[in-house]
């Protein structure tokens, strides 16, 4: 199946519930852990005292490995018989999130089904499910961990969003949920804890279908449930209040007994169009237009609005540069005047000191010239035998020469190659031609697609095992994230990332040229130019590639056929 410090793990959300320490206690004493402040619509939860609520969570610990690959690091949530962890995928060397529950748990089958359905969607606007497995009386779901993303909960706790940011939130979330419902998938647990904002300003939704399955939530009208949830997110973004009477998700609720109040009446300066949109999504009869009952309708209503542009940046005028000697204007502060330079040495003492310094300098120059001349004369006497010895050593000197590249192939272990027709351009001796990837939308890591989870690049075959001392790469364009790896000398036709066990360079963002000089020769036949992230290629798109690859290795001057 497919395959990123924040709360970026797709846990069974406890926003509005008790903190983790209290949740652990609630899991043993049967305390209710539902959200405070009401729900978005008439959705059902597993009853208190049901087998799922009474189930005991698995006793696992940090360091435990799943499938000899996923190492558990930190338990994030533990309640109702399941637990959620931050883990490390040791095969791909990256962080992941993992949900764990016993195979005999009443919700194990629904969780597996929900995870597999969510993984098939493959929409980069959702946190991706990477694996869903049942083995050894254990069910676990592996998903992305997003280290560069932040939950909406702390974002809203710091203050309401600007109109442009709130517009982007409701636009992106409604469009994503509309796409999910077209595939028959619902969330049913949308709240500030299940929406993440990345550093680029994009919003990603975690826990599609899985979060509801873990908590045993169902709904008679899932589209209406998710639409109201989006309306609640927009309401909170505009007012910093939860649109129900109870406090939830770190936000204060509305006063009791007053009902739902329009956002522009709760807080001054709220955008009127967004305020009306929030009321329509929440199904309020106070809205001027008909309520939106599905995410599709809400997305169309957002598109029909006049686009809200980001605020213009504020430019501050720098202070005027002080002019030395300029006359101060009446009433203006006096400009600082630099101190005068020190007076030169004067009188008999000053002249004597100058002559003494000059004499010392002349003496030092004379002594230095004499030593240099003496050294040159001695070197001239021994010049002939030394030159002969240097020539003898040069005849046996080991030098680096270009290595012949037998073939090149595109590295694409999890899916079909992106550009197989241009792969030979990466080693044809012409930097003007290049292997160029396809265009990927949304994310620089090859669109965040599961079949591109290992990235791409070029595998160089040197024909036989060589002693490599240098690898030179000219990139198609700067800004790509690249590393150079080599396979073990015993490797035969390696194609998976784990087979390139020798590191030549660290993974880093590079400019147009990448040059790796090795202090010690490295023996290998296969070299991988591994690309993990691409540079921008227009708004929201990314493309990269490799123009030319050269490898140098150790050969002997005395052996011209090497």
XYZ file of C-alpha atoms in Angstrom:
562
model
C 0.000 0.000 0.000
C 1.047 3.582 -0.248
C 3.624 5.589 2.209
C 5.734 12.386 7.304
C 7.588 18.984 16.494
C 4.035 19.140 16.063
C 0.976 17.084 16.700
C 1.238 15.958 13.125
C 0.381 12.363 13.879
C -3.076 11.260 12.787
C -4.162 10.111 16.215
C -7.588 9.345 17.487
C -8.282 12.971 18.198
C -8.907 13.908 21.783
C -9.393 17.618 21.129
C -12.023 18.723 23.576
C -11.359 15.622 25.642
C -9.056 15.263 28.591
C -5.259 15.488 28.210
C -3.260 12.314 27.653
C -2.621 11.640 31.311
C -6.340 11.923 32.023
C -7.182 9.882 28.938
C -5.077 7.007 30.231
C -7.057 7.108 33.451
C -10.331 7.369 31.546
C -9.445 4.274 29.555
C -9.342 2.243 32.732
C -12.133 3.745 34.803
C -14.726 4.062 32.007
C -14.984 7.858 32.128
C -16.700 9.335 29.063
C -14.254 10.981 26.644
C -16.593 12.491 24.070
C -16.121 16.062 22.890
C -17.437 18.799 25.090
C -19.757 21.352 23.640
C -21.916 19.120 21.489
C -21.377 17.511 18.097
C -21.743 18.874 14.627
C -24.770 16.749 13.785
C -26.552 13.601 14.808
C -23.696 11.119 14.720
C -23.601 8.067 16.945
C -20.790 6.942 19.266
C -20.169 3.566 20.838
C -22.104 3.399 24.091
C -20.325 3.702 27.425
C -19.719 0.214 28.762
C -19.632 -1.348 25.266
C -16.974 -4.011 24.509
C -14.909 -1.466 22.553
C -14.887 0.983 25.452
C -14.044 -1.730 27.969
C -11.238 -3.228 25.868
C -7.789 -2.964 27.356
C -5.075 -1.351 25.183
C -2.051 -3.412 24.181
C 0.914 -3.293 26.529
C 3.600 -2.134 24.118
C 6.669 -0.046 24.850
C 9.063 2.293 23.097
C 11.535 0.361 20.968
C 9.050 -2.347 19.947
C 9.268 -3.143 16.217
C 6.445 -3.977 13.834
C 7.213 -6.091 10.763
C 10.932 -5.631 11.626
C 10.586 -2.146 10.171
C 8.495 0.302 12.227
C 10.104 1.135 15.588
C 7.721 2.635 18.158
C 9.083 5.822 19.750
C 6.402 7.661 21.745
C 2.812 6.880 22.690
C 0.583 9.829 21.753
C -2.885 8.489 22.626
C -4.119 5.468 24.573
C -7.854 4.900 25.128
C -10.770 2.584 24.310
C -8.480 -0.369 23.660
C -6.243 1.208 21.037
C -3.106 3.350 21.077
C -1.463 5.791 18.666
C 2.313 6.188 18.389
C 5.007 8.235 16.790
C 7.352 5.720 15.150
C 10.326 5.476 12.790
C 10.323 3.651 9.471
C 13.840 2.194 9.633
C 13.727 1.100 6.007
C 13.111 4.587 4.611
C 14.671 6.496 7.549
C 11.708 8.751 8.304
C 9.095 9.335 10.991
C 5.625 7.832 10.683
C 2.503 7.554 12.818
C 1.017 4.207 13.857
C -2.398 3.189 15.274
C -2.405 -0.139 17.149
C -5.246 -2.312 18.402
C -5.775 -6.023 19.082
C -7.057 -8.102 16.192
C -10.037 -9.182 18.324
C -11.018 -5.569 19.098
C -14.624 -4.878 17.975
C -13.388 -2.012 15.797
C -10.407 -3.802 14.226
C -12.238 -4.801 11.019
C -13.830 -1.359 10.450
C -10.456 0.332 11.062
C -8.703 -1.900 8.513
C -11.448 -1.321 5.945
C -11.415 2.448 6.512
C -7.607 2.636 6.265
C -7.482 0.674 3.020
C -10.262 2.766 1.470
C -8.518 5.980 2.510
C -5.197 4.791 1.056
C -6.824 4.197 -2.327
C -7.922 7.847 -2.520
C -4.315 9.033 -2.896
C -5.274 12.718 -2.569
C -2.284 14.800 -1.325
C -4.667 17.097 0.600
C -5.102 14.271 3.111
C -2.483 12.728 5.388
C -1.746 9.497 3.532
C -2.226 5.983 4.889
C 0.966 4.049 4.127
C 0.121 0.575 5.376
C -2.760 -1.332 6.993
C -1.811 -4.766 8.313
C -3.153 -7.583 10.481
C -0.480 -9.919 11.835
C 0.285 -11.781 15.064
C -3.088 -10.959 16.648
C -2.373 -7.277 16.042
C -3.894 -4.700 13.689
C -1.906 -1.579 12.881
C -2.303 1.355 10.506
C 0.778 3.319 9.401
C 0.416 6.851 8.080
C 2.434 9.954 7.280
C 4.017 12.127 9.935
C 4.248 15.794 8.938
C 7.058 17.499 10.883
C 6.556 20.837 9.098
C 2.816 21.078 9.842
C 0.937 22.563 12.793
C -2.473 21.651 14.168
C -5.161 24.283 13.754
C -5.815 24.112 17.529
C -2.704 26.104 18.630
C -3.064 28.389 15.600
C -6.586 29.416 16.678
C -5.598 29.686 20.335
C -3.226 32.518 19.373
C -5.998 34.526 17.703
C -8.523 34.537 14.822
C -7.256 34.161 11.267
C -7.002 36.992 8.778
C -9.827 36.995 6.162
C -7.498 35.688 3.447
C -6.283 32.799 5.629
C -9.842 31.919 6.686
C -10.869 31.976 3.021
C -8.028 29.594 2.130
C -8.997 27.295 5.010
C -12.646 26.872 4.022
C -11.776 26.697 0.320
C -9.139 23.977 0.629
C -10.958 21.874 3.234
C -14.344 21.990 1.446
C -12.779 21.043 -1.898
C -10.830 18.174 -0.314
C -13.898 16.794 1.488
C -16.000 17.140 -1.666
C -13.444 14.955 -3.486
C -13.509 12.400 -0.643
C -17.318 12.164 -0.615
C -17.338 11.631 -4.381
C -15.364 8.460 -3.612
C -17.744 7.447 -0.826
C -15.454 8.454 2.055
C -16.454 10.591 5.052
C -14.484 11.996 7.974
C -17.093 12.521 10.748
C -14.411 13.887 13.140
C -13.381 17.154 11.454
C -12.247 19.663 14.071
C -9.224 21.924 14.717
C -7.200 18.899 15.841
C -7.656 17.052 12.543
C -6.646 19.913 10.215
C -2.954 20.736 9.782
C -1.395 23.861 8.281
C 1.958 23.456 6.541
C 4.701 26.075 6.341
C 3.621 26.825 2.757
C 0.103 27.764 3.883
C -1.564 24.580 2.613
C -4.071 22.699 4.762
C -4.045 18.910 5.081
C -6.679 16.744 6.705
C -5.736 13.745 8.798
C -7.777 10.744 9.847
C -10.120 10.476 6.840
C -12.498 7.590 7.661
C -9.909 6.090 10.074
C -10.499 8.479 12.966
C -14.241 7.792 12.995
C -13.638 4.036 12.786
C -11.219 4.151 15.731
C -13.760 6.028 17.846
C -16.776 4.002 16.645
C -18.553 7.022 15.134
C -21.231 6.752 12.466
C -23.751 9.176 10.948
C -27.108 8.948 9.198
C -26.078 11.852 6.944
C -22.258 11.915 6.667
C -22.193 14.700 4.074
C -24.221 16.988 6.329
C -22.005 16.065 9.303
C -18.806 17.000 7.487
C -20.332 20.191 6.064
C -21.334 21.395 9.533
C -17.854 20.523 10.776
C -16.280 22.717 8.071
C -18.682 25.495 9.065
C -17.566 25.143 12.690
C -13.920 25.410 11.612
C -14.648 28.586 9.647
C -16.662 30.033 12.559
C -13.775 29.364 14.961
C -11.249 30.838 12.520
C -13.254 34.072 12.280
C -14.214 34.527 15.934
C -11.838 32.380 18.037
C -14.985 30.786 19.512
C -16.559 27.352 19.161
C -20.077 27.699 17.678
C -21.745 25.630 20.415
C -22.446 26.298 24.068
C -19.707 24.117 25.536
C -16.003 24.950 25.451
C -13.988 22.669 23.155
C -10.618 22.428 21.388
C -9.138 25.142 23.576
C -11.811 27.644 22.487
C -14.616 29.205 24.549
C -18.157 28.317 23.492
C -21.077 30.652 22.924
C -23.099 31.995 25.863
C -25.859 29.654 26.980
C -29.383 30.317 25.838
C -28.612 32.749 23.005
C -28.335 30.240 20.157
C -26.068 30.550 17.159
C -24.881 34.140 16.570
C -23.431 35.288 13.256
C -19.618 35.684 13.410
C -19.767 39.374 12.445
C -21.958 39.950 15.512
C -19.564 38.109 17.815
C -16.437 39.995 16.774
C -15.972 43.326 15.049
C -14.216 43.434 11.687
C -15.249 39.950 10.510
C -15.603 39.612 6.737
C -19.337 39.716 5.930
C -19.158 37.175 3.118
C -17.252 34.634 5.239
C -19.639 35.223 8.154
C -22.613 34.406 5.920
C -20.803 31.348 4.550
C -20.172 29.988 8.056
C -23.874 30.349 8.941
C -24.902 28.553 5.729
C -22.492 25.680 6.411
C -23.769 25.351 9.991
C -27.327 25.109 8.659
C -28.544 28.194 10.524
C -31.983 29.588 9.675
C -30.489 33.069 10.261
C -28.473 32.834 7.033
C -29.707 35.030 4.200
C -29.304 32.242 1.627
C -30.162 28.535 1.637
C -27.937 26.321 3.832
C -25.149 24.265 2.273
C -25.856 20.599 2.983
C -22.847 18.935 1.303
C -19.148 19.785 0.970
C -19.702 20.061 -2.790
C -22.305 22.787 -2.305
C -20.060 24.569 0.163
C -17.088 24.443 -2.223
C -19.234 25.952 -4.994
C -20.427 28.696 -2.648
C -16.818 29.531 -1.774
C -15.885 29.658 -5.473
C -18.787 32.021 -6.160
C -17.484 34.543 -3.628
C -15.238 37.417 -4.725
C -11.703 36.238 -4.099
C -10.154 37.600 -0.903
C -6.594 38.697 -1.547
C -3.813 38.624 1.060
C -3.066 41.908 2.826
C -0.394 44.143 1.348
C 2.910 43.955 3.241
C 3.808 46.938 5.381
C 6.945 48.784 4.326
C 8.594 51.010 6.898
C 10.607 54.021 5.753
C 14.219 53.750 6.961
C 15.507 56.624 9.113
C 17.470 59.317 7.248
C 21.205 58.783 7.055
C 22.989 61.335 9.276
C 25.043 63.831 7.264
C 28.219 64.930 8.983
C 28.606 68.680 9.166
C 25.091 69.475 7.959
C 23.460 72.338 9.775
C 20.704 71.232 12.099
C 17.237 72.552 11.391
C 15.523 74.584 14.080
C 13.778 72.291 16.521
C 15.489 69.117 15.200
C 17.843 67.075 17.397
C 21.540 67.785 17.009
C 23.387 65.334 14.740
C 26.380 63.559 16.321
C 29.731 64.909 15.105
C 32.602 62.401 14.764
C 35.614 63.102 16.999
C 38.633 64.750 15.322
C 41.630 62.517 14.443
C 44.545 62.497 16.895
C 47.231 65.135 16.336
C 50.510 63.959 14.735
C 53.668 63.630 16.777
C 55.397 66.974 17.058
C 58.653 68.313 18.476
C 62.135 66.785 18.949
C 60.815 63.600 20.606
C 58.472 62.863 17.731
C 61.186 63.267 15.092
C 63.547 60.954 17.018
C 60.883 58.264 17.287
C 60.203 58.423 13.541
C 63.904 57.979 12.688
C 64.207 55.020 15.073
C 61.243 53.196 13.515
C 62.593 53.810 9.993
C 65.995 52.406 10.922
C 64.474 49.249 12.401
C 62.438 48.653 9.239
C 65.488 49.043 6.989
C 67.465 46.596 9.112
C 64.660 44.024 9.059
C 64.360 44.228 5.254
C 68.094 43.746 4.810
C 68.239 40.711 7.079
C 65.262 39.109 5.351
C 66.775 39.617 1.874
C 70.061 38.008 2.961
C 68.288 34.905 4.334
C 66.220 34.468 1.149
C 69.306 34.706 -1.083
C 71.197 32.154 1.033
C 68.295 29.691 0.824
C 68.082 30.041 -2.976
C 71.808 29.327 -3.389
C 71.563 26.134 -1.318
C 68.551 24.901 -3.304
C 70.400 25.501 -6.584
C 73.224 23.172 -5.554
C 70.810 20.255 -5.016
C 68.492 20.976 -7.944
C 69.689 18.282 -10.363
C 69.382 15.114 -8.180
C 65.969 16.230 -6.751
C 64.468 16.746 -10.208
C 65.532 13.242 -11.247
C 63.929 11.709 -8.134
C 60.637 13.578 -8.713
C 60.459 12.254 -12.259
C 60.936 8.684 -11.005
C 58.110 9.099 -8.440
C 55.727 10.577 -11.003
C 56.065 7.490 -13.183
C 54.491 5.421 -10.400
C 51.952 8.058 -9.206
C 48.298 7.044 -8.861
C 45.963 9.641 -10.436
C 42.186 10.035 -10.813
C 40.850 9.638 -14.324
C 37.318 9.661 -15.757
C 35.588 6.289 -15.450
C 33.624 4.957 -18.376
C 29.870 4.705 -17.716
C 28.497 1.458 -19.123
C 24.800 2.357 -18.770
C 22.305 4.495 -16.863
C 18.767 3.689 -15.696
C 16.026 5.620 -13.941
C 15.595 4.863 -10.236
C 11.874 4.219 -9.681
C 11.455 1.256 -7.278
C 7.781 1.732 -6.358
C 6.223 2.571 -9.708
C 6.838 3.030 -13.430
C 9.640 5.396 -14.523
C 8.702 9.058 -14.914
C 10.785 9.785 -18.042
C 12.428 6.623 -19.424
C 12.944 8.106 -22.927
C 15.348 10.821 -21.730
C 17.382 8.821 -19.197
C 20.371 8.440 -21.582
C 20.715 12.239 -21.688
C 22.103 12.164 -18.149
C 25.413 10.639 -19.294
C 25.778 11.561 -22.983
C 28.586 14.092 -22.452
C 26.303 16.994 -23.357
C 25.116 19.161 -20.418
C 22.604 20.856 -22.752
C 20.526 17.655 -22.831
C 19.009 16.238 -19.644
C 16.859 13.585 -18.037
C 13.795 15.588 -16.937
C 11.100 14.318 -14.572
C 7.411 14.766 -15.187
C 5.545 17.650 -13.579
C 4.141 16.952 -10.095
C 1.456 19.099 -8.485
C 0.903 20.114 -4.884
C 4.093 18.953 -3.148
C 7.822 19.005 -4.020
C 8.333 15.357 -2.938
C 7.048 14.098 -6.303
C 3.481 15.190 -5.529
C 3.503 13.197 -2.283
C 2.343 10.210 -4.324
C 2.666 6.756 -2.700
C 4.389 5.270 -5.743
C 7.018 8.043 -5.514
C 7.650 7.685 -1.766
C 11.288 6.667 -2.414
C 11.864 9.573 -4.799
C 13.600 9.071 -8.124
C 16.991 9.635 -9.773
C 19.587 7.885 -11.929
C 21.441 4.590 -11.316
C 24.913 4.660 -12.931
C 26.496 1.322 -13.949
C 30.312 1.560 -14.274
C 30.558 -1.890 -15.905
C 32.621 -3.433 -13.100
C 33.777 -2.584 -9.588
C 35.845 0.616 -9.624
C 37.741 2.686 -7.039
C 35.677 5.886 -7.082
C 37.250 9.123 -5.850
C 34.942 11.780 -7.300
C 31.392 12.132 -8.647
C 30.352 15.274 -10.550
C 26.678 15.968 -11.292
C 25.149 18.841 -13.244
C 21.482 19.240 -12.265
C 18.752 20.172 -14.723
C 17.906 23.131 -12.474
C 18.962 24.271 -8.973
C 16.928 23.735 -5.814
C 16.616 19.929 -5.886
C 17.165 17.840 -2.742
C 19.742 15.187 -3.631
C 22.086 12.602 -2.135
C 24.668 10.341 -3.793
C 24.813 6.703 -2.700
C 26.711 3.635 -3.875
C 25.900 -0.046 -3.741
C 28.067 -2.674 -2.066
C 30.798 -4.071 -4.361
C 29.027 -7.448 -4.296
C 25.642 -5.995 -5.394
C 24.104 -7.270 -8.620
C 21.724 -4.933 -10.498
C 20.426 -3.089 -7.382
C 17.049 -1.357 -7.769
C 15.751 -0.730 -4.212
C 16.900 2.145 -2.008
C 18.055 -0.208 0.778
C 20.595 -1.816 -1.602
C 22.643 1.413 -1.863
C 24.383 1.100 1.485
C 27.448 3.341 0.946
C 26.945 7.087 1.387
C 28.946 9.502 -0.764
C 27.120 12.760 0.117
C 24.503 13.787 2.664
C 20.920 14.496 1.618
C 20.721 18.265 0.996
C 19.340 20.932 -1.323
C 21.878 21.668 -4.046
C 22.581 24.287 -6.702
C 23.181 23.601 -10.381
C 26.415 21.650 -9.724
C 26.991 18.868 -7.204
C 30.600 17.718 -6.759
C 31.628 14.969 -4.331
C 35.355 14.512 -3.600
C 36.185 11.456 -1.512
C 39.190 11.460 0.828
C 39.412 7.701 0.437
C 38.555 5.711 -2.671
C 35.201 3.902 -2.494
C 34.759 0.582 -4.288
C 31.485 0.039 -6.121
C 30.035 -0.656 -9.515
C 26.669 1.090 -9.079
C 26.169 4.750 -8.060
C 22.744 6.282 -7.329
C 22.010 9.996 -7.793
C 18.953 10.021 -5.498
C 16.479 12.932 -5.857
C 13.846 13.300 -3.111
C 12.404 16.805 -3.704
C 11.973 18.922 -6.833
C 12.176 22.698 -7.409
C 9.116 24.780 -8.415
C 7.960 24.691 -12.037
C 5.196 27.280 -11.992
C 2.496 27.906 -9.358
C 1.873 24.739 -7.353
C 3.929 22.510 -9.687
C 7.364 20.922 -9.356
C 9.844 19.436 -11.851
C 13.522 18.492 -11.789
C 16.113 16.363 -13.506
C 19.797 15.609 -14.134
C 21.792 17.035 -17.058
C 25.139 15.230 -16.801
C 26.935 12.696 -14.562
C 30.677 12.006 -14.462
C 32.635 9.655 -12.219
C 36.407 9.659 -11.597
C 38.471 6.862 -10.120
C 42.006 5.660 -9.344
C 44.129 4.416 -12.229
C 47.930 4.035 -12.680
C 50.034 6.078 -15.157
C 52.051 2.946 -15.839
C 48.949 1.078 -16.968
C 47.345 3.052 -19.817
C 44.871 0.347 -20.580
C 43.182 0.555 -17.191
